[in-house]
Every structure is written in C-alpha cells, then in structure tokens.
PDB file of N, CA and C in Angstrom:
ATOM      1  N   MET A   3      97.910 109.344 101.552  1.00 65.00           N
ATOM      2  CA  MET A   3      98.569 110.060 100.428  1.00 65.00           C
ATOM      3  C   MET A   3      99.273 110.006  99.427  1.00 65.00           C
ATOM      4  N   LEU A   4      99.344 110.141  98.231  1.00 62.00           N
ATOM      5  CA  LEU A   4     100.616 109.902  97.767  1.00 62.00           C
ATOM      6  C   LEU A   4     100.334 110.760  96.760  1.00 62.00           C
ATOM      7  N   GLU A   5     102.159 111.485  96.340  1.00 62.00           N
ATOM      8  CA  GLU A   5     101.654 112.548  95.032  1.00 62.00           C
ATOM      9  C   GLU A   5     103.074 112.090  93.709  1.00 62.00           C
ATOM     10  N   ASP A   6     102.782 112.528  93.102  1.00 62.00           N
ATOM     11  CA  ASP A   6     103.424 112.938  91.687  1.00 62.00           C
ATOM     12  C   ASP A   6     103.596 113.476  90.572  1.00 62.00           C
ATOM     13  N   VAL A   7     104.069 114.052  90.194  1.00 64.00           N
ATOM     14  CA  VAL A   7     103.762 114.564  88.542  1.00 64.00           C
ATOM     15  C   VAL A   7     103.400 114.031  88.064  1.00 64.00           C
ATOM     16  N   GLY A   8     103.844 113.204  87.291  1.00 70.00           N
ATOM     17  CA  GLY A   8     102.370 111.873  86.619  1.00 70.00           C
ATOM     18  C   GLY A   8     101.985 110.723  87.457  1.00 70.00           C
ATOM     19  N   ARG A   9     100.599 110.997  86.769  1.00 72.00           N
ATOM     20  CA  ARG A   9      99.267 109.963  87.334  1.00 72.00           C
ATOM     21  C   ARG A   9      99.568 108.854  87.338  1.00 72.00           C
ATOM     22  N   HIS A  10     100.652 108.780  86.608  1.00 73.00           N
ATOM     23  CA  HIS A  10     100.670 107.289  86.275  1.00 73.00           C
ATOM     24  C   HIS A  10     101.597 106.631  87.673  1.00 73.00           C
ATOM     25  N   ASN A  11     102.577 107.484  87.476  1.00 77.00           N
ATOM     26  CA  ASN A  11     103.736 107.481  88.692  1.00 77.00           C
ATOM     27  C   ASN A  11     102.998 107.266  90.160  1.00 77.00           C
ATOM     28  N   ALA A  12     101.609 108.318  90.146  1.00 82.00           N
ATOM     29  CA  ALA A  12     101.473 108.584  91.629  1.00 82.00           C
ATOM     30  C   ALA A  12     100.388 106.643  92.120  1.00 82.00           C
ATOM     31  N   LEU A  13      99.762 106.756  91.279  1.00 86.00           N
ATOM     32  CA  LEU A  13      98.753 105.670  91.534  1.00 86.00           C
ATOM     33  C   LEU A  13      99.712 104.000  91.655  1.00 86.00           C
ATOM     34  N   ASP A  14     100.753 104.174  90.545  1.00 85.00           N
ATOM     35  CA  ASP A  14     102.370 103.261  90.906  1.00 85.00           C
ATOM     36  C   ASP A  14     103.017 102.553  92.361  1.00 85.00           C
ATOM     37  N   LYS A  15     103.147 104.311  92.772  1.00 86.00           N
ATOM     38  CA  LYS A  15     103.227 104.506  94.455  1.00 86.00           C
ATOM     39  C   LYS A  15     102.479 104.070  95.194  1.00 86.00           C
ATOM     40  N   LEU A  16     100.716 104.140  95.360  1.00 81.00           N
ATOM     41  CA  LEU A  16     100.057 103.867  95.797  1.00 81.00           C
ATOM     42  C   LEU A  16     100.192 102.726  95.756  1.00 81.00           C
ATOM     43  N   ILE A  17     100.031 101.022  94.733  1.00 80.00           N
ATOM     44  CA  ILE A  17      99.818  99.777  94.255  1.00 80.00           C
ATOM     45  C   ILE A  17     101.492  99.424  95.474  1.00 80.00           C
ATOM     46  N   GLY A  18     102.653 100.225  94.978  1.00 83.00           N
ATOM     47  CA  GLY A  18     103.413  99.411  95.599  1.00 83.00           C
ATOM     48  C   GLY A  18     104.000  99.598  97.461  1.00 83.00           C
ATOM     49  N   ARG A  19     102.676 100.554  97.687  1.00 83.00           N
ATOM     50  CA  ARG A  19     102.861 101.210  99.160  1.00 83.00           C
ATOM     51  C   ARG A  19     101.797  99.552  99.661  1.00 83.00           C
ATOM     52  N   LEU A  20     100.640  99.489  98.867  1.00 78.00           N
ATOM     53  CA  LEU A  20      99.620  98.826  99.331  1.00 78.00           C
ATOM     54  C   LEU A  20     100.201  97.199  99.377  1.00 78.00           C
ATOM     55  N   ALA A  21     101.047  97.108  98.208  1.00 79.00           N
ATOM     56  CA  ALA A  21     101.876  95.140  98.590  1.00 79.00           C
ATOM     57  C   ALA A  21     102.894  95.546  99.295  1.00 79.00           C
ATOM     58  N   ARG A  22     103.615  96.358  99.563  1.00 81.00           N
ATOM     59  CA  ARG A  22     104.461  96.376 100.649  1.00 81.00           C
ATOM     60  C   ARG A  22     104.588  96.241 102.206  1.00 81.00           C
ATOM     61  N   THR A  23     103.117  96.769 102.400  1.00 82.00           N
ATOM     62  CA  THR A  23     102.740  97.001 103.819  1.00 82.00           C
ATOM     63  C   THR A  23     101.097  95.845 103.747  1.00 82.00           C
ATOM     64  N   GLY A  24     101.748  94.885 102.801  1.00 78.00           N
ATOM     65  CA  GLY A  24     100.498  93.404 102.751  1.00 78.00           C
ATOM     66  C   GLY A  24      98.959  93.554 102.656  1.00 78.00           C
ATOM     67  N   GLN A  25      98.392  94.485 102.253  1.00 76.00           N
ATOM     68  CA  GLN A  25      97.622  94.949 101.743  1.00 76.00           C
ATOM     69  C   GLN A  25      97.010  94.278 100.445  1.00 76.00           C
ATOM     70  N   LEU A  26      97.454  94.169  99.506  1.00 69.00           N
ATOM     71  CA  LEU A  26      97.425  93.433  98.153  1.00 69.00           C
ATOM     72  C   LEU A  26      97.844  92.071  98.521  1.00 69.00           C
ATOM     73  N   ARG A  27      97.353  90.561  98.520  1.00 61.00           N
ATOM     74  CA  ARG A  27      97.995  89.699  98.542  1.00 61.00           C
ATOM     75  C   ARG A  27      98.077  88.665  97.248  1.00 61.00           C
ATOM     76  N   PHE A  28      99.571  88.207  96.774  1.00 58.00           N
ATOM     77  CA  PHE A  28      99.292  87.632  95.404  1.00 58.00           C
ATOM     78  C   PHE A  28      99.301  86.076  95.989  1.00 58.00           C
ATOM     79  N   ARG A  29      98.709  85.646  95.203  1.00 56.00           N
ATOM     80  CA  ARG A  29      99.465  83.623  95.085  1.00 56.00           C
ATOM     81  C   ARG A  29     100.302  83.746  94.274  1.00 56.00           C
ATOM     82  N   GLU A  30     100.896  82.396  94.739  1.00 56.00           N
ATOM     83  CA  GLU A  30     102.091  82.001  94.169  1.00 56.00           C
ATOM     84  C   GLU A  30     102.157  82.188  92.408  1.00 56.00           C
ATOM     85  N   GLY A  31     102.851  83.026  91.647  1.00 55.00           N
ATOM     86  CA  GLY A  31     102.899  83.375  90.006  1.00 55.00           C
ATOM     87  C   GLY A  31     101.971  84.654  89.944  1.00 55.00           C
ATOM     88  N   GLY A  32     102.094  85.553  90.942  1.00 53.00           N
ATOM     89  CA  GLY A  32     101.820  87.089  90.695  1.00 53.00           C
ATOM     90  C   GLY A  32     100.324  87.420  90.834  1.00 53.00           C
ATOM     91  N   VAL A  33      99.449  86.016  90.762  1.00 51.00           N
ATOM     92  CA  VAL A  33      98.131  86.214  90.630  1.00 51.00           C
ATOM     93  C   VAL A  33      97.962  86.844  91.496  1.00 51.00           C
ATOM     94  N   LEU A  34      96.686  88.056  91.896  1.00 54.00           N
ATOM     95  CA  LEU A  34      96.176  88.311  93.083  1.00 54.00           C
ATOM     96  C   LEU A  34      95.448  87.592  93.727  1.00 54.00           C
ATOM     97  N   GLU A  35      94.908  87.429  94.883  1.00 53.00           N
ATOM     98  CA  GLU A  35      93.931  86.531  95.507  1.00 53.00           C
ATOM     99  C   GLU A  35      93.070  87.553  95.622  1.00 53.00           C
ATOM    100  N   GLY A  36      91.720  86.779  95.953  1.00 50.00           N
ATOM    101  CA  GLY A  36      90.088  87.290  95.879  1.00 50.00           C
ATOM    102  C   GLY A  36      89.370  86.845  94.344  1.00 50.00           C
ATOM    103  N   SER A  37      88.325  87.152  94.852  1.00 44.00           N
ATOM    104  CA  SER A  37      87.189  86.788  93.990  1.00 44.00           C
ATOM    105  C   SER A  37      87.472  88.092  92.819  1.00 44.00           C
ATOM    106  N   VAL A  38      86.618  88.088  91.616  1.00 43.00           N
ATOM    107  CA  VAL A  38      86.620  89.471  90.472  1.00 43.00           C
ATOM    108  C   VAL A  38      84.746  89.530  90.803  1.00 43.00           C
ATOM    109  N   ALA A  39      84.215  89.242  91.769  1.00 44.00           N
ATOM    110  CA  ALA A  39      82.814  90.079  91.987  1.00 44.00           C
ATOM    111  C   ALA A  39      82.899  91.159  92.034  1.00 44.00           C
ATOM    112  N   ALA A  40      81.839  91.506  92.038  1.00 47.00           N
ATOM    113  CA  ALA A  40      81.946  93.441  92.410  1.00 47.00           C
ATOM    114  C   ALA A  40      82.383  93.544  93.727  1.00 47.00           C
ATOM    115  N   PRO A  41      83.192  93.933  94.025  1.00 49.00           N
ATOM    116  CA  PRO A  41      84.037  94.571  94.999  1.00 49.00           C
ATOM    117  C   PRO A  41      83.466  95.567  95.771  1.00 49.00           C
ATOM    118  N   GLU A  42      83.153  95.681  97.160  1.00 54.00           N
ATOM    119  CA  GLU A  42      82.288  97.345  97.676  1.00 54.00           C
ATOM    120  C   GLU A  42      83.356  98.317  97.719  1.00 54.00           C
ATOM    121  N   PRO A  43      83.024  99.589  98.044  1.00 51.00           N
ATOM    122  CA  PRO A  43      83.577 100.397  97.604  1.00 51.00           C
ATOM    123  C   PRO A  43      84.478 100.962  99.209  1.00 51.00           C
ATOM    124  N   ALA A  44      83.908 100.171 100.364  1.00 54.00           N
ATOM    125  CA  ALA A  44      84.254 100.307 102.012  1.00 54.00           C
ATOM    126  C   ALA A  44      85.484  99.190 101.864  1.00 54.00           C
ATOM    127  N   GLN A  45      85.786  98.147 100.982  1.00 69.00           N
ATOM    128  CA  GLN A  45      86.679  97.967 100.846  1.00 69.00           C
ATOM    129  C   GLN A  45      87.889  98.809 100.579  1.00 69.00           C
ATOM    130  N   GLY A  46      87.940  99.901  99.833  1.00 78.00           N
ATOM    131  CA  GLY A  46      88.865 100.962  99.535  1.00 78.00           C
ATOM    132  C   GLY A  46      88.901 101.811  98.088  1.00 78.00           C
ATOM    133  N   PHE A  47      89.129 102.906  97.648  1.00 85.00           N
ATOM    134  CA  PHE A  47      88.924 103.093  96.830  1.00 85.00           C
ATOM    135  C   PHE A  47      90.454 104.507  96.430  1.00 85.00           C
ATOM    136  N   VAL A  48      90.019 104.557  94.969  1.00 87.00           N
ATOM    137  CA  VAL A  48      91.433 105.575  94.742  1.00 87.00           C
ATOM    138  C   VAL A  48      90.901 106.718  94.678  1.00 87.00           C
ATOM    139  N   VAL A  49      91.469 108.295  94.522  1.00 86.00           N
ATOM    140  CA  VAL A  49      90.884 109.295  94.252  1.00 86.00           C
ATOM    141  C   VAL A  49      92.220 110.133  93.797  1.00 86.00           C
ATOM    142  N   MET A  50      92.252 110.738  92.582  1.00 88.00           N
ATOM    143  CA  MET A  50      92.771 111.027  92.268  1.00 88.00           C
ATOM    144  C   MET A  50      92.542 112.807  91.089  1.00 88.00           C
ATOM    145  N   SER A  51      93.871 113.726  91.309  1.00 84.00           N
ATOM    146  CA  SER A  51      93.426 114.843  90.891  1.00 84.00           C
ATOM    147  C   SER A  51      93.708 114.787  89.289  1.00 84.00           C
ATOM    148  N   SER A  52      92.996 114.325  88.432  1.00 87.00           N
ATOM    149  CA  SER A  52      93.755 114.279  87.136  1.00 87.00           C
ATOM    150  C   SER A  52      91.990 113.230  86.102  1.00 87.00           C
ATOM    151  N   ARG A  53      92.166 113.202  85.043  1.00 87.00           N
ATOM    152  CA  ARG A  53      91.329 112.149  84.577  1.00 87.00           C
ATOM    153  C   ARG A  53      91.580 111.010  84.098  1.00 87.00           C
ATOM    154  N   ALA A  54      90.585 110.323  83.311  1.00 90.00           N
ATOM    155  CA  ALA A  54      90.162 108.991  84.337  1.00 90.00           C
ATOM    156  C   ALA A  54      90.534 107.852  82.829  1.00 90.00           C
ATOM    157  N   SER A  55      91.806 107.763  82.816  1.00 93.00           N
ATOM    158  CA  SER A  55      92.862 106.721  81.526  1.00 93.00           C
ATOM    159  C   SER A  55      91.918 105.711  81.468  1.00 93.00           C
ATOM    160  N   TYR A  56      91.837 105.488  79.875  1.00 95.00           N
ATOM    161  CA  TYR A  56      92.188 103.528  80.027  1.00 95.00           C
ATOM    162  C   TYR A  56      93.165 102.869  81.171  1.00 95.00           C
ATOM    163  N   GLU A  57      94.484 103.603  81.160  1.00 94.00           N
ATOM    164  CA  GLU A  57      95.694 102.346  81.763  1.00 94.00           C
ATOM    165  C   GLU A  57      95.474 102.586  83.260  1.00 94.00           C
ATOM    166  N   LEU A  58      94.734 104.050  84.061  1.00 93.00           N
ATOM    167  CA  LEU A  58      94.672 104.140  84.872  1.00 93.00           C
ATOM    168  C   LEU A  58      93.538 102.946  85.992  1.00 93.00           C
ATOM    169  N   VAL A  59      92.061 102.830  85.253  1.00 95.00           N
ATOM    170  CA  VAL A  59      91.299 102.391  85.120  1.00 95.00           C
ATOM    171  C   VAL A  59      91.612 100.805  85.151  1.00 95.00           C
ATOM    172  N   ARG A  60      92.484 100.462  84.046  1.00 94.00           N
ATOM    173  CA  ARG A  60      92.660  98.587  83.877  1.00 94.00           C
ATOM    174  C   ARG A  60      93.602  98.570  84.986  1.00 94.00           C
ATOM    175  N   LYS A  61      94.613  99.219  85.594  1.00 91.00           N
ATOM    176  CA  LYS A  61      95.456  99.471  87.191  1.00 91.00           C
ATOM    177  C   LYS A  61      94.630  98.709  88.535  1.00 91.00           C
ATOM    178  N   CYS A  62      93.733  99.648  88.182  1.00 90.00           N
ATOM    179  CA  CYS A  62      92.678  99.122  89.265  1.00 90.00           C
ATOM    180  C   CYS A  62      92.217  98.253  89.486  1.00 90.00           C
ATOM    181  N   ALA A  63      91.445  97.659  87.993  1.00 90.00           N
ATOM    182  CA  ALA A  63      90.188  96.670  88.114  1.00 90.00           C
ATOM    183  C   ALA A  63      91.603  95.482  88.361  1.00 90.00           C
ATOM    184  N   ARG A  64      92.252  95.330  87.567  1.00 87.00           N
ATOM    185  CA  ARG A  64      93.231  94.491  87.854  1.00 87.00           C
ATOM    186  C   ARG A  64      93.571  94.067  89.335  1.00 87.00           C
ATOM    187  N   LEU A  65      93.745  95.130  90.294  1.00 84.00           N
ATOM    188  CA  LEU A  65      94.083  94.812  91.149  1.00 84.00           C
ATOM    189  C   LEU A  65      92.615  94.979  91.857  1.00 84.00           C
ATOM    190  N   GLN A  66      91.912  94.742  92.155  1.00 83.00           N
ATOM    191  CA  GLN A  66      90.259  94.851  91.713  1.00 83.00           C
ATOM    192  C   GLN A  66      90.123  95.636  93.137  1.00 83.00           C
ATOM    193  N   ILE A  67      90.789  96.936  92.315  1.00 87.00           N
ATOM    194  CA  ILE A  67      90.114  98.280  93.220  1.00 87.00           C
ATOM    195  C   ILE A  67      88.457  98.575  92.900  1.00 87.00           C
ATOM    196  N   PRO A  68      87.296  98.715  94.116  1.00 89.00           N
ATOM    197  CA  PRO A  68      86.445  98.501  93.113  1.00 89.00           C
ATOM    198  C   PRO A  68      85.793 100.193  93.216  1.00 89.00           C
ATOM    199  N   ALA A  69      86.420 101.354  93.181  1.00 93.00           N
ATOM    200  CA  ALA A  69      86.099 102.239  92.687  1.00 93.00           C
ATOM    201  C   ALA A  69      87.800 103.326  92.446  1.00 93.00           C
ATOM    202  N   LEU A  70      87.023 104.408  91.454  1.00 94.00           N
ATOM    203  CA  LEU A  70      87.881 105.298  91.240  1.00 94.00           C
ATOM    204  C   LEU A  70      87.516 106.930  90.366  1.00 94.00           C
ATOM    205  N   ALA A  71      87.752 107.433  91.709  1.00 94.00           N
ATOM    206  CA  ALA A  71      87.617 109.177  91.422  1.00 94.00           C
ATOM    207  C   ALA A  71      88.173 109.562  90.404  1.00 94.00           C
ATOM    208  N   THR A  72      88.183 110.787  90.155  1.00 94.00           N
ATOM    209  CA  THR A  72      88.893 111.619  89.162  1.00 94.00           C
ATOM    210  C   THR A  72      88.047 112.480  89.255  1.00 94.00           C
ATOM    211  N   ILE A  73      88.883 114.624  88.766  1.00 93.00           N
ATOM    212  CA  ILE A  73      88.181 115.421  88.591  1.00 93.00           C
ATOM    213  C   ILE A  73      88.244 115.818  87.264  1.00 93.00           C
ATOM    214  N   SER A  74      88.256 114.745  86.184  1.00 94.00           N
ATOM    215  CA  SER A  74      88.201 115.590  84.966  1.00 94.00           C
ATOM    216  C   SER A  74      87.197 114.663  84.762  1.00 94.00           C
ATOM    217  N   ALA A  75      86.752 113.885  83.266  1.00 93.00           N
ATOM    218  CA  ALA A  75      85.946 113.678  82.778  1.00 93.00           C
ATOM    219  C   ALA A  75      86.896 111.661  81.638  1.00 93.00           C
ATOM    220  N   PRO A  76      86.357 110.494  82.292  1.00 96.00           N
ATOM    221  CA  PRO A  76      86.883 109.250  81.832  1.00 96.00           C
ATOM    222  C   PRO A  76      87.119 109.140  80.260  1.00 96.00           C
ATOM    223  N   THR A  77      87.622 108.601  80.006  1.00 95.00           N
ATOM    224  CA  THR A  77      87.677 108.418  78.180  1.00 95.00           C
ATOM    225  C   THR A  77      86.411 107.384  78.130  1.00 95.00           C
ATOM    226  N   SER A  78      86.422 107.013  77.103  1.00 96.00           N
ATOM    227  CA  SER A  78      84.897 106.394  76.664  1.00 96.00           C
ATOM    228  C   SER A  78      85.394 105.204  76.579  1.00 96.00           C
ATOM    229  N   LEU A  79      87.010 104.386  76.671  1.00 97.00           N
ATOM    230  CA  LEU A  79      87.699 102.891  76.357  1.00 97.00           C
ATOM    231  C   LEU A  79      87.516 103.084  78.144  1.00 97.00           C
ATOM    232  N   ALA A  80      87.612 103.524  78.857  1.00 96.00           N
ATOM    233  CA  ALA A  80      88.267 103.802  80.365  1.00 96.00           C
ATOM    234  C   ALA A  80      86.845 103.299  81.272  1.00 96.00           C
ATOM    235  N   ILE A  81      85.393 104.085  80.541  1.00 97.00           N
ATOM    236  CA  ILE A  81      84.199 103.867  80.988  1.00 97.00           C
ATOM    237  C   ILE A  81      83.972 101.955  80.292  1.00 97.00           C
ATOM    238  N   ARG A  82      84.208 102.031  79.491  1.00 97.00           N
ATOM    239  CA  ARG A  82      83.878 100.296  78.934  1.00 97.00           C
ATOM    240  C   ARG A  82      85.269  99.192  80.094  1.00 97.00           C
ATOM    241  N   ILE A  83      85.983  99.891  80.399  1.00 96.00           N
ATOM    242  CA  ILE A  83      87.200  99.000  81.167  1.00 96.00           C
ATOM    243  C   ILE A  83      86.541  98.679  82.334  1.00 96.00           C
ATOM    244  N   ALA A  84      86.114  99.887  82.966  1.00 96.00           N
ATOM    245  CA  ALA A  84      85.326  99.627  84.601  1.00 96.00           C
ATOM    246  C   ALA A  84      83.970  99.085  83.991  1.00 96.00           C
ATOM    247  N   GLU A  85      83.123  98.886  83.340  1.00 96.00           N
ATOM    248  CA  GLU A  85      81.920  98.159  82.882  1.00 96.00           C
ATOM    249  C   GLU A  85      82.543  96.757  83.555  1.00 96.00           C
ATOM    250  N   ARG A  86      82.840  96.292  83.015  1.00 95.00           N
ATOM    251  CA  ARG A  86      83.730  95.070  82.404  1.00 95.00           C
ATOM    252  C   ARG A  86      84.692  94.455  84.113  1.00 95.00           C
ATOM    253  N   ALA A  87      84.772  95.184  84.260  1.00 92.00           N
ATOM    254  CA  ALA A  87      85.215  95.255  85.847  1.00 92.00           C
ATOM    255  C   ALA A  87      84.114  94.857  86.764  1.00 92.00           C
ATOM    256  N   ARG A  88      83.181  95.791  86.663  1.00 92.00           N
ATOM    257  CA  ARG A  88      82.489  95.985  87.494  1.00 92.00           C
ATOM    258  C   ARG A  88      82.670  96.696  88.696  1.00 92.00           C
ATOM    259  N   MET A  89      83.759  97.505  88.175  1.00 93.00           N
ATOM    260  CA  MET A  89      84.056  98.751  89.424  1.00 93.00           C
ATOM    261  C   MET A  89      83.714  99.735  89.064  1.00 93.00           C
ATOM    262  N   GLN A  90      83.442 100.903  90.373  1.00 94.00           N
ATOM    263  CA  GLN A  90      82.556 102.199  90.004  1.00 94.00           C
ATOM    264  C   GLN A  90      83.497 103.085  89.809  1.00 94.00           C
ATOM    265  N   LEU A  91      83.347 103.930  88.920  1.00 96.00           N
ATOM    266  CA  LEU A  91      84.383 105.230  88.007  1.00 96.00           C
ATOM    267  C   LEU A  91      83.299 106.317  88.458  1.00 96.00           C
ATOM    268  N   TRP A  92      83.763 107.269  88.783  1.00 96.00           N
ATOM    269  CA  TRP A  92      82.893 108.625  89.133  1.00 96.00           C
ATOM    270  C   TRP A  92      84.578 109.864  88.658  1.00 96.00           C
ATOM    271  N   GLY A  93      83.500 110.743  87.626  1.00 96.00           N
ATOM    272  CA  GLY A  93      84.539 112.101  86.964  1.00 96.00           C
ATOM    273  C   GLY A  93      83.534 113.262  87.581  1.00 96.00           C
ATOM    274  N   PHE A  94      84.507 114.277  86.906  1.00 95.00           N
ATOM    275  CA  PHE A  94      83.841 115.460  88.135  1.00 95.00           C
ATOM    276  C   PHE A  94      83.426 115.645  89.046  1.00 95.00           C
ATOM    277  N   CYS A  95      84.745 114.954  90.234  1.00 93.00           N
ATOM    278  CA  CYS A  95      84.291 115.000  91.337  1.00 93.00           C
ATOM    279  C   CYS A  95      84.527 116.364  92.084  1.00 93.00           C
ATOM    280  N   ARG A  96      83.837 117.020  92.242  1.00 90.00           N
ATOM    281  CA  ARG A  96      84.453 118.258  92.509  1.00 90.00           C
ATOM    282  C   ARG A  96      83.024 119.116  93.390  1.00 90.00           C
ATOM    283  N   ASP A  97      83.397 120.338  94.758  1.00 87.00           N
ATOM    284  CA  ASP A  97      82.850 120.001  95.177  1.00 87.00           C
ATOM    285  C   ASP A  97      81.995 120.777  94.856  1.00 87.00           C
ATOM    286  N   PRO A  98      80.277 120.850  95.220  1.00 90.00           N
ATOM    287  CA  PRO A  98      79.469 119.558  95.412  1.00 90.00           C
ATOM    288  C   PRO A  98      79.285 118.691  95.497  1.00 90.00           C
ATOM    289  N   ARG A  99      79.434 118.508  93.842  1.00 92.00           N
ATOM    290  CA  ARG A  99      78.667 117.468  93.050  1.00 92.00           C
ATOM    291  C   ARG A  99      79.992 116.345  92.334  1.00 92.00           C
ATOM    292  N   ALA A 100      79.156 115.153  91.504  1.00 94.00           N
ATOM    293  CA  ALA A 100      80.363 114.692  90.987  1.00 94.00           C
ATOM    294  C   ALA A 100      79.306 113.479  90.417  1.00 94.00           C
ATOM    295  N   ARG A 101      80.033 112.868  89.266  1.00 95.00           N
ATOM    296  CA  ARG A 101      79.214 112.265  88.319  1.00 95.00           C
ATOM    297  C   ARG A 101      79.745 110.871  88.033  1.00 95.00           C
ATOM    298  N   ARG A 102      78.876 110.063  88.596  1.00 95.00           N
ATOM    299  CA  ARG A 102      79.192 108.719  88.320  1.00 95.00           C
ATOM    300  C   ARG A 102      78.637 107.691  86.748  1.00 95.00           C
ATOM    301  N   TYR A 103      79.970 107.335  86.055  1.00 95.00           N
ATOM    302  CA  TYR A 103      79.419 106.473  84.807  1.00 95.00           C
ATOM    303  C   TYR A 103      79.582 105.263  85.638  1.00 95.00           C
ATOM    304  N   VAL A 104      80.386 104.929  86.032  1.00 92.00           N
ATOM    305  CA  VAL A 104      79.896 103.654  86.018  1.00 92.00           C
ATOM    306  C   VAL A 104      79.244 102.513  87.374  1.00 92.00           C
TER     307      VAL A 104
END
C-alpha cells in the first residue's frame, strides 16, 4: 500500500516500487515485456481512493495492469481507454457494492 495526497503521485509511487523490485520487466528501449492480450486480474490490480481519470487508466493500461478499481465514477474517456486496453475498470467500490464499467 502506498499513499500520497495526489492520485497521480500515488500511482507513480506504486509503479516505481514495482519497477524497483523487478515486478515490471522492461526490454531494451523501455518497452514493457509481455503480451497485450487481456491480462487476468489474478496478476494484480490497482485500488485507489479517487476517481478513475483517463490518465490513471492510461498509465495502468501501458503497464498491462489488468484492473483498476476506484471509489468514484470513471470519466467517459477512461472507460474508452480501458475498453481498448481490454482491462477491467471498476467504480463506486464501496462496501458492499461495486460497479464494473469494462
């Protein structure tokens, strides 16, 4: 678990930690290894206490993070990016319910 006042900074901290601990593997030239086929959520996912902006979804999609769950609604552009990336996008994740957008 990582925290920051800004949602973008919090996600960047997570990405940095994953890269530093070898959980993100890059080929020469900075290209992420692995396929772009729809990854499984069992490979890991991101939960954030913010809305799902398109920037957050885009970062997750580029890193092939299979799912993003937030406590608020995603933007329409975030939904489109998640659809294209074939990643799961969840909003309104509050006990006992959540809404899957993609």
